Amino acid sequence: MNDNNFVITIGRQFGSGGRAIGKKLSSLLNIAYYDKELIKEASKRSGVSMDFLEKADEKAPNFLDYALIGSFGNENVLSNGNFYVLQSNVITSIAEERSCVIVGRSADYILRSHPNCINLFIQAPIDYRIQRVCERLQLSKDDAREMIEKQDKSRQKYYDFYTEKEWGTAASYDLCIDSSIMGVHGTALFLKNFIDHVLEKKMGPHYNTSAHVF
């Protein structure tokens, strides 16, 4: 592992702006950004269809067992956690190769031994999230609320199943923040300052965002 690399992982409630904040942070820090890109990389390495992997993304094993058995033709494949292992290997490999922002996929737990990893969780009040989802997806408030509840439940189930921590609980992360207070841009700037402070303390003179071009 390159000791000069650092990783920012972001857990997020659905509709909180976690993805947008992650993209903004990657730009501010001049490092790579990974979200759905992890699925493409997992597909490339495994030969498994992206359609199957997208359906299985951040889903606990009961769904994976159904979604991927047909692809592999082996009913024991998913009971052994192969999909999670595949994605974990991709995340670990990327973290070894370059500094980056990784959204979701329990990356904070997968990279728990990484010396320069900062784990963030983005949350927001339900009304704020409903408004964002309505605007982004052109949904009614009722439909937006239903989608938020479904996605949060799915993410929590996935995270809690594969890690020894609890999704969205402060003790599981280095910092939890309410994105509604400062908005996407303001939250990203605040987190950039936090990250700079932590990594300068962790890495000393090795920390230099301008050197981490992706």
Tab-separated table of C-alpha atoms in Angstrom:
chain	number	residue	atom	x	y	z
A	1	MET	CA	0.000	0.000	0.000
A	2	ASN	CA	1.218	3.493	-0.861
A	3	ASP	CA	1.420	5.346	2.453
A	4	ASN	CA	0.906	8.625	0.587
A	5	ASN	CA	-2.598	7.605	-0.516
A	6	PHE	CA	-5.665	8.618	1.451
A	7	VAL	CA	-9.300	7.600	1.160
A	8	ILE	CA	-12.509	9.390	2.073
A	9	THR	CA	-15.495	7.063	2.505
A	10	ILE	CA	-19.031	8.415	2.566
A	11	GLY	CA	-22.079	6.692	3.993
A	12	ARG	CA	-25.328	8.533	3.331
A	13	GLN	CA	-29.039	8.636	3.884
A	14	PHE	CA	-30.982	8.597	0.635
A	15	GLY	CA	-31.733	12.136	-0.519
A	16	SER	CA	-29.178	13.761	1.798
A	17	GLY	CA	-26.911	14.798	-1.064
A	18	GLY	CA	-24.137	12.361	-0.168
A	19	ARG	CA	-23.280	11.612	-3.783
A	20	ALA	CA	-23.160	15.291	-4.779
A	21	ILE	CA	-21.053	16.113	-1.722
A	22	GLY	CA	-18.710	13.242	-2.568
A	23	LYS	CA	-18.253	14.513	-6.122
A	24	LYS	CA	-17.596	18.035	-4.867
A	25	LEU	CA	-15.065	16.741	-2.346
A	26	SER	CA	-13.223	14.754	-5.014
A	27	SER	CA	-12.896	17.951	-7.025
A	28	LEU	CA	-11.776	20.044	-4.043
A	29	LEU	CA	-9.230	17.409	-3.018
A	30	ASN	CA	-8.144	16.667	-6.600
A	31	ILE	CA	-8.665	12.916	-6.205
A	32	ALA	CA	-10.717	10.208	-7.922
A	33	TYR	CA	-14.395	9.551	-7.220
A	34	TYR	CA	-16.044	6.110	-7.052
A	35	ASP	CA	-19.713	5.252	-6.720
A	36	LYS	CA	-21.409	3.370	-9.550
A	37	GLU	CA	-17.941	3.102	-11.101
A	38	LEU	CA	-17.257	0.293	-8.619
A	39	ILE	CA	-19.924	-1.844	-10.296
A	40	LYS	CA	-18.309	-1.404	-13.699
A	41	GLU	CA	-14.928	-2.391	-12.287
A	42	ALA	CA	-16.396	-5.446	-10.501
A	43	SER	CA	-18.068	-6.526	-13.733
A	44	LYS	CA	-14.810	-6.174	-15.645
A	45	ARG	CA	-12.880	-8.269	-13.136
A	46	SER	CA	-15.487	-11.004	-12.692
A	47	GLY	CA	-17.097	-11.260	-16.107
A	48	VAL	CA	-20.516	-11.002	-14.457
A	49	SER	CA	-23.126	-8.911	-16.265
A	50	MET	CA	-23.453	-5.322	-15.037
A	51	ASP	CA	-27.243	-5.787	-15.068
A	52	PHE	CA	-26.976	-8.430	-12.350
A	53	LEU	CA	-24.437	-6.452	-10.333
A	54	GLU	CA	-26.524	-3.282	-10.463
A	55	LYS	CA	-29.546	-5.180	-9.127
A	56	ALA	CA	-27.395	-6.604	-6.345
A	57	ASP	CA	-25.645	-3.345	-5.456
A	58	GLU	CA	-25.838	-2.597	-1.713
A	59	LYS	CA	-28.362	-5.367	-1.155
A	60	ALA	CA	-28.138	-7.927	1.628
A	61	PRO	CA	-27.660	-11.638	0.719
A	62	ASN	CA	-31.305	-12.641	0.455
A	63	PHE	CA	-31.582	-10.582	-2.738
A	64	LEU	CA	-28.126	-11.495	-3.996
A	65	ASP	CA	-28.876	-15.190	-3.744
A	66	TYR	CA	-31.783	-14.699	-6.121
A	67	ALA	CA	-30.154	-12.192	-8.477
A	68	LEU	CA	-26.822	-13.831	-9.235
A	69	ILE	CA	-27.293	-17.578	-8.937
A	70	GLY	CA	-28.677	-17.647	-12.473
A	71	SER	CA	-25.664	-15.758	-13.742
A	72	PHE	CA	-23.129	-18.124	-12.209
A	73	GLY	CA	-25.247	-21.247	-12.428
A	74	ASN	CA	-24.068	-22.275	-8.987
A	75	GLU	CA	-26.340	-22.118	-5.967
A	76	ASN	CA	-23.389	-22.012	-3.569
A	77	VAL	CA	-21.795	-18.931	-5.066
A	78	LEU	CA	-23.608	-16.309	-3.056
A	79	SER	CA	-23.976	-18.230	0.147
A	80	ASN	CA	-20.199	-17.858	0.349
A	81	GLY	CA	-20.429	-14.103	-0.005
A	82	ASN	CA	-18.617	-13.999	-3.322
A	83	PHE	CA	-20.249	-10.811	-4.513
A	84	TYR	CA	-19.253	-8.924	-1.388
A	85	VAL	CA	-15.745	-10.380	-1.585
A	86	LEU	CA	-15.466	-9.294	-5.222
A	87	GLN	CA	-16.540	-5.738	-4.450
A	88	SER	CA	-14.299	-5.646	-1.368
A	89	ASN	CA	-11.325	-6.671	-3.487
A	90	VAL	CA	-12.096	-3.933	-5.995
A	91	ILE	CA	-12.336	-1.299	-3.247
A	92	THR	CA	-9.125	-2.492	-1.583
A	93	SER	CA	-7.265	-2.501	-4.890
A	94	ILE	CA	-8.402	1.013	-5.774
A	95	ALA	CA	-7.418	2.319	-2.326
A	96	GLU	CA	-3.937	0.847	-2.784
A	97	GLU	CA	-3.535	2.425	-6.203
A	98	ARG	CA	-4.697	5.992	-5.621
A	99	SER	CA	-6.273	8.506	-3.286
A	100	CYS	CA	-10.022	8.667	-3.761
A	101	VAL	CA	-13.534	9.299	-2.481
A	102	ILE	CA	-15.683	6.150	-2.236
A	103	VAL	CA	-19.436	6.393	-1.682
A	104	GLY	CA	-21.301	3.589	0.118
A	105	ARG	CA	-20.627	-0.157	-0.211
A	106	SER	CA	-19.444	-0.341	3.441
A	107	ALA	CA	-16.072	0.944	2.213
A	108	ASP	CA	-15.320	2.323	5.684
A	109	TYR	CA	-15.394	-1.204	7.100
A	110	ILE	CA	-13.567	-2.793	4.172
A	111	LEU	CA	-10.761	-0.238	4.552
A	112	ARG	CA	-10.731	-0.289	8.366
A	113	SER	CA	-6.995	-1.117	8.344
A	114	HIS	CA	-6.097	1.669	5.927
A	115	PRO	CA	-3.915	4.160	7.854
A	116	ASN	CA	-5.173	7.235	6.002
A	117	CYS	CA	-8.900	6.604	5.723
A	118	ILE	CA	-11.502	9.109	6.926
A	119	ASN	CA	-15.069	7.874	7.274
A	120	LEU	CA	-17.975	10.298	6.907
A	121	PHE	CA	-21.745	9.937	7.122
A	122	ILE	CA	-24.136	12.402	5.489
A	123	GLN	CA	-27.623	12.746	6.949
A	124	ALA	CA	-30.479	15.257	6.841
A	125	PRO	CA	-34.044	15.720	8.155
A	126	ILE	CA	-36.708	13.787	6.285
A	127	ASP	CA	-38.488	16.901	4.960
A	128	TYR	CA	-35.260	18.184	3.430
A	129	ARG	CA	-34.597	14.842	1.795
A	130	ILE	CA	-38.138	14.549	0.473
A	131	GLN	CA	-37.809	17.950	-1.153
A	132	ARG	CA	-34.512	17.045	-2.797
A	133	VAL	CA	-35.840	13.714	-4.099
A	134	CYS	CA	-39.016	15.380	-5.428
A	135	GLU	CA	-36.962	17.945	-7.320
A	136	ARG	CA	-34.378	15.489	-8.613
A	137	LEU	CA	-36.719	12.676	-9.655
A	138	GLN	CA	-39.949	14.586	-10.252
A	139	LEU	CA	-41.878	12.547	-7.697
A	140	SER	CA	-44.788	13.362	-5.413
A	141	LYS	CA	-43.983	13.823	-1.722
A	142	ASP	CA	-45.608	10.499	-0.848
A	143	ASP	CA	-43.654	8.638	-3.512
A	144	ALA	CA	-40.427	10.372	-2.466
A	145	ARG	CA	-40.958	9.411	1.168
A	146	GLU	CA	-41.629	5.796	0.193
A	147	MET	CA	-38.464	5.672	-1.917
A	148	ILE	CA	-36.371	7.201	0.869
A	149	GLU	CA	-37.632	4.708	3.436
A	150	LYS	CA	-37.040	1.783	1.081
A	151	GLN	CA	-33.512	2.845	0.117
A	152	ASP	CA	-32.456	3.634	3.678
A	153	LYS	CA	-33.761	0.287	4.898
A	154	SER	CA	-31.880	-1.529	2.138
A	155	ARG	CA	-28.618	0.311	2.846
A	156	GLN	CA	-28.903	-0.291	6.572
A	157	LYS	CA	-29.584	-3.984	6.113
A	158	TYR	CA	-26.596	-4.359	3.789
A	159	TYR	CA	-24.220	-2.437	6.041
A	160	ASP	CA	-25.308	-4.069	9.288
A	161	PHE	CA	-25.091	-7.543	7.756
A	162	TYR	CA	-21.531	-7.220	6.439
A	163	THR	CA	-19.912	-5.076	9.120
A	164	GLU	CA	-19.485	-5.133	12.860
A	165	LYS	CA	-20.958	-1.642	13.102
A	166	GLU	CA	-24.339	0.072	12.795
A	167	TRP	CA	-25.292	2.097	9.732
A	168	GLY	CA	-25.823	5.793	10.438
A	169	THR	CA	-24.712	5.583	14.066
A	170	ALA	CA	-22.160	8.230	15.077
A	171	ALA	CA	-19.823	5.683	16.666
A	172	SER	CA	-19.386	3.988	13.271
A	173	TYR	CA	-17.775	7.026	11.589
A	174	ASP	CA	-15.211	9.753	12.132
A	175	LEU	CA	-17.797	12.450	11.498
A	176	CYS	CA	-21.557	12.596	10.881
A	177	ILE	CA	-22.971	15.807	9.433
A	178	ASP	CA	-26.397	17.244	8.619
A	179	SER	CA	-26.197	18.450	5.007
A	180	SER	CA	-29.333	20.580	5.334
A	181	ILE	CA	-27.539	23.138	7.517
A	182	MET	CA	-25.022	24.320	4.922
A	183	GLY	CA	-26.274	22.682	1.730
A	184	VAL	CA	-24.208	20.547	-0.646
A	185	HIS	CA	-21.571	23.147	-1.472
A	186	GLY	CA	-21.177	24.454	2.079
A	187	THR	CA	-21.020	20.947	3.525
A	188	ALA	CA	-18.327	19.933	1.034
A	189	LEU	CA	-16.229	22.993	1.930
A	190	PHE	CA	-16.637	22.286	5.648
A	191	LEU	CA	-15.619	18.653	5.146
A	192	LYS	CA	-12.627	19.685	3.031
A	193	ASN	CA	-11.314	21.741	5.962
A	194	PHE	CA	-11.951	18.843	8.355
A	195	ILE	CA	-10.166	16.400	6.060
A	196	ASP	CA	-7.197	18.728	5.589
A	197	HIS	CA	-6.784	19.029	9.341
A	198	VAL	CA	-7.035	15.278	9.995
A	199	LEU	CA	-4.736	14.222	7.152
A	200	GLU	CA	-2.095	16.833	7.939
A	201	LYS	CA	-2.007	15.353	11.432
A	202	LYS	CA	-1.962	11.749	10.148
A	203	MET	CA	0.394	12.147	7.192
A	204	GLY	CA	2.441	15.250	7.965
A	205	PRO	CA	4.427	16.521	4.958
A	206	HIS	CA	3.233	13.577	2.853
A	207	TYR	CA	-0.232	15.102	2.675
A	208	ASN	CA	-0.500	17.213	-0.461
A	209	THR	CA	-3.791	17.241	-2.374
A	210	SER	CA	-2.168	18.706	-5.485
A	211	ALA	CA	-0.098	15.531	-5.817
A	212	HIS	CA	-3.107	13.234	-5.984
A	213	VAL	CA	-4.153	13.637	-9.601
A	214	PHE	CA	-6.575	10.990	-10.925
